[in-house]
CSV table of N, CA and C in Angstrom, one decimal:
chain,number,residue,atom,x,y,z
A,1,MET,N,284.6,21.3,90.5
A,1,MET,CA,284.2,20.3,89.9
A,1,MET,C,283.5,19.4,90.1
A,2,LEU,N,282.6,19.2,89.6
A,2,LEU,CA,281.3,17.9,89.7
A,2,LEU,C,282.0,17.0,89.0
A,3,CYS,N,281.8,15.9,89.8
A,3,CYS,CA,282.3,14.4,89.2
A,3,CYS,C,280.9,13.7,89.3
A,4,LEU,N,280.5,12.9,88.6
A,4,LEU,CA,280.0,11.5,88.5
A,4,LEU,C,280.0,10.7,88.3
A,5,ALA,N,280.1,9.3,89.4
A,5,ALA,CA,279.9,8.0,89.1
A,5,ALA,C,279.1,7.1,88.3
A,6,THR,N,278.6,7.2,86.6
A,6,THR,CA,277.9,5.9,86.1
A,6,THR,C,278.5,4.6,85.6
A,7,GLY,N,277.9,3.4,86.0
A,7,GLY,CA,278.6,2.5,86.0
A,7,GLY,C,279.9,2.3,86.6
A,8,THR,N,280.6,2.0,85.4
A,8,THR,CA,282.2,2.0,85.0
A,8,THR,C,283.1,3.3,85.0
A,9,LYS,N,282.5,4.0,85.2
A,9,LYS,CA,283.1,5.3,84.7
A,9,LYS,C,283.2,6.4,85.2
A,10,VAL,N,283.6,7.5,85.7
A,10,VAL,CA,283.6,8.5,86.4
A,10,VAL,C,284.2,9.9,85.7
A,11,LEU,N,283.4,10.8,85.7
A,11,LEU,CA,283.4,12.0,84.9
A,11,LEU,C,283.3,13.1,85.5
A,12,ALA,N,284.2,14.3,85.5
A,12,ALA,CA,284.4,15.3,85.6
A,12,ALA,C,284.5,15.7,85.1
A,13,PHE,N,283.6,17.5,85.6
A,13,PHE,CA,283.5,18.5,84.7
A,13,PHE,C,283.6,19.5,85.7
A,14,ALA,N,283.8,20.7,84.9
A,14,ALA,CA,284.4,22.1,85.8
A,14,ALA,C,283.4,22.7,85.3
A,15,VAL,N,282.8,22.6,86.3
A,15,VAL,CA,281.5,23.6,86.2
A,15,VAL,C,280.7,24.3,88.0
A,16,SER,N,280.4,25.6,87.9
A,16,SER,CA,280.2,25.8,89.0
A,16,SER,C,278.6,26.3,89.2
A,17,THR,N,277.8,25.7,88.0
A,17,THR,CA,275.9,25.1,88.8
A,17,THR,C,276.0,24.1,87.7
A,18,PHE,N,274.8,23.4,88.0
A,18,PHE,CA,274.1,23.0,86.5
A,18,PHE,C,272.6,23.0,87.2
A,19,THR,N,272.3,22.2,86.0
A,19,THR,CA,270.8,22.2,85.8
A,19,THR,C,270.1,21.2,85.2
A,20,LEU,N,269.3,20.6,86.5
A,20,LEU,CA,268.5,19.1,86.4
A,20,LEU,C,266.8,19.8,85.9
A,21,SER,N,266.5,18.7,85.3
A,21,SER,CA,265.3,19.3,84.6
A,21,SER,C,264.4,17.4,84.3
A,22,TRP,N,263.3,17.7,85.2
A,22,TRP,CA,262.7,16.0,84.7
A,22,TRP,C,261.5,16.2,84.6
A,23,THR,N,260.5,15.6,83.9
A,23,THR,CA,259.0,15.4,84.1
A,23,THR,C,258.4,14.3,84.7
A,24,HIS,N,257.5,14.7,85.5
A,24,HIS,CA,256.9,13.6,86.3
A,24,HIS,C,256.2,12.6,86.0
A,25,SER,N,256.5,11.5,86.4
A,25,SER,CA,256.2,10.4,85.4
A,25,SER,C,254.5,10.2,85.6
A,26,VAL,N,253.8,10.6,86.3
A,26,VAL,CA,253.0,10.0,87.2
A,26,VAL,C,251.6,11.6,86.7
A,27,GLN,N,252.4,12.4,87.5
A,27,GLN,CA,251.2,14.1,86.9
A,27,GLN,C,251.5,14.3,85.8
A,28,ARG,N,252.8,13.9,85.0
A,28,ARG,CA,253.1,14.7,83.8
A,28,ARG,C,253.8,15.8,84.1
A,29,THR,N,254.1,16.6,85.2
A,29,THR,CA,254.3,18.2,85.6
A,29,THR,C,255.9,18.2,85.1
A,30,GLU,N,256.4,19.3,85.0
A,30,GLU,CA,257.6,19.6,84.9
A,30,GLU,C,258.3,19.9,86.3
A,31,TRP,N,259.5,19.8,86.0
A,31,TRP,CA,260.3,19.7,87.5
A,31,TRP,C,261.9,20.3,87.1
A,32,TRP,N,262.5,21.7,87.8
A,32,TRP,CA,263.4,22.2,86.9
A,32,TRP,C,264.4,22.6,88.2
A,33,GLU,N,265.5,22.1,88.3
A,33,GLU,CA,266.3,22.5,89.5
A,33,GLU,C,267.9,23.4,89.2
A,34,ARG,N,268.0,24.2,89.8
A,34,ARG,CA,269.5,24.7,89.5
A,34,ARG,C,270.3,24.3,91.1
A,35,TRP,N,271.4,24.0,90.5
A,35,TRP,CA,272.3,23.5,91.7
A,35,TRP,C,273.6,24.4,91.7
A,36,GLU,N,273.8,24.7,93.2
A,36,GLU,CA,275.8,24.6,92.8
A,36,GLU,C,276.6,23.9,93.7
A,37,VAL,N,278.0,24.0,92.8
A,37,VAL,CA,278.9,23.4,93.2
A,37,VAL,C,279.7,24.3,94.5
A,38,THR,N,279.9,23.7,95.0
A,38,THR,CA,280.7,24.4,96.2
A,38,THR,C,282.1,23.2,96.9
A,39,GLU,N,282.8,24.1,97.6
A,39,GLU,CA,284.1,22.7,97.7
A,39,GLU,C,283.8,22.4,99.1
A,40,ALA,N,282.0,22.1,99.5
A,40,ALA,CA,281.6,21.1,100.8
A,40,ALA,C,280.9,20.3,100.1
A,41,GLY,N,280.3,20.5,99.0
A,41,GLY,CA,279.6,19.8,98.4
A,41,GLY,C,278.5,20.3,97.2
A,42,ILE,N,277.3,19.5,96.9
A,42,ILE,CA,276.5,20.4,95.6
A,42,ILE,C,275.5,21.5,96.5
A,43,ARG,N,274.3,22.3,96.6
A,43,ARG,CA,273.9,22.6,97.6
A,43,ARG,C,272.6,23.2,96.5
A,44,PRO,N,271.1,23.4,96.6
A,44,PRO,CA,270.2,23.6,95.8
A,44,PRO,C,269.7,25.2,95.9
A,45,VAL,N,270.2,25.8,94.3
A,45,VAL,CA,269.5,27.5,94.6
A,45,VAL,C,268.4,27.5,94.0
A,46,GLU,N,268.3,27.0,93.0
A,46,GLU,CA,266.2,27.4,93.1
A,46,GLU,C,265.6,26.3,92.2
A,47,ALA,N,264.4,26.2,92.4
A,47,ALA,CA,263.4,24.7,92.3
A,47,ALA,C,262.1,25.1,91.2
A,48,ARG,N,261.7,25.3,90.7
A,48,ARG,CA,260.6,25.6,89.7
A,48,ARG,C,259.9,24.4,89.2
A,49,VAL,N,258.7,24.2,89.5
A,49,VAL,CA,257.8,23.4,89.2
A,49,VAL,C,256.7,24.2,88.7
A,50,THR,N,255.7,23.1,87.4
A,50,THR,CA,254.9,23.7,87.1
A,50,THR,C,253.5,23.2,88.2
A,51,SER,N,253.2,22.4,88.9
A,51,SER,CA,252.8,21.6,89.8
A,51,SER,C,253.2,20.9,90.3
A,52,SER,N,252.9,20.7,91.4
A,52,SER,CA,253.3,19.8,92.4
A,52,SER,C,252.7,18.3,92.1
A,53,GLY,N,253.1,17.5,92.5
A,53,GLY,CA,252.8,15.9,91.9
A,53,GLY,C,253.1,15.1,92.7
A,54,ALA,N,252.5,13.8,93.0
A,54,ALA,CA,252.8,13.1,93.9
A,54,ALA,C,254.2,12.8,94.5
A,55,GLY,N,254.1,12.9,95.8
A,55,GLY,CA,255.4,12.6,96.3
A,55,GLY,C,256.5,13.8,96.2
A,56,MET,N,256.2,14.9,95.3
A,56,MET,CA,257.3,15.8,95.1
A,56,MET,C,256.3,17.5,95.2
A,57,GLU,N,255.9,17.6,96.4
A,57,GLU,CA,255.0,18.5,96.9
A,57,GLU,C,256.3,19.9,97.1
A,58,ALA,N,256.1,21.1,96.6
A,58,ALA,CA,256.7,22.4,96.6
A,58,ALA,C,256.8,22.8,98.4
A,59,PRO,N,258.0,23.0,98.4
A,59,PRO,CA,258.2,23.6,99.7
A,59,PRO,C,257.4,24.9,100.6
A,60,GLU,N,257.0,24.5,101.9
A,60,GLU,CA,256.2,25.8,102.3
A,60,GLU,C,256.4,27.0,102.1
A,61,GLY,N,256.0,27.8,101.9
A,61,GLY,CA,256.5,29.4,101.8
A,61,GLY,C,256.8,29.3,100.2
A,62,ALA,N,256.6,28.6,98.8
A,62,ALA,CA,257.0,28.6,97.6
A,62,ALA,C,256.0,29.4,97.1
A,63,GLY,N,256.3,30.6,96.5
A,63,GLY,CA,255.3,31.4,95.9
A,63,GLY,C,254.8,30.8,94.1
A,64,ALA,N,254.3,31.6,93.7
A,64,ALA,CA,254.1,31.3,91.9
A,64,ALA,C,255.5,32.3,91.4
A,65,ALA,N,256.0,31.9,90.4
A,65,ALA,CA,256.6,32.8,89.1
A,65,ALA,C,255.8,33.7,88.6
A,66,ALA,N,256.2,35.0,87.4
A,66,ALA,CA,255.3,35.7,86.5
A,66,ALA,C,255.7,34.7,85.6
A,67,ASP,N,256.1,33.6,85.7
A,67,ASP,CA,255.8,32.7,83.9
A,67,ASP,C,254.5,31.4,85.0
A,68,GLY,N,254.4,31.5,86.4
A,68,GLY,CA,253.3,30.5,86.2
A,68,GLY,C,253.7,29.6,86.9
A,69,ARG,N,255.1,29.2,87.4
A,69,ARG,CA,255.7,28.2,87.9
A,69,ARG,C,255.4,29.0,89.3
A,70,HIS,N,256.5,27.5,90.2
A,70,HIS,CA,256.0,28.4,91.9
A,70,HIS,C,257.5,27.6,92.0
């Protein structure tokens, strides 16, 4: 179960994974992350970027995928 607190509301979702995606405000590059919900909390499973942006560099050892993302 994933719970989100937003302002005065708390939302609960019965999910085991979720995805976040956004466009970097300066570099205008796309970022995509998949997270897993565990009993201990949430953990990142996979991240894809079209290129790194200011303050959001890909981790050491990251490689390029077939679609050109890292």
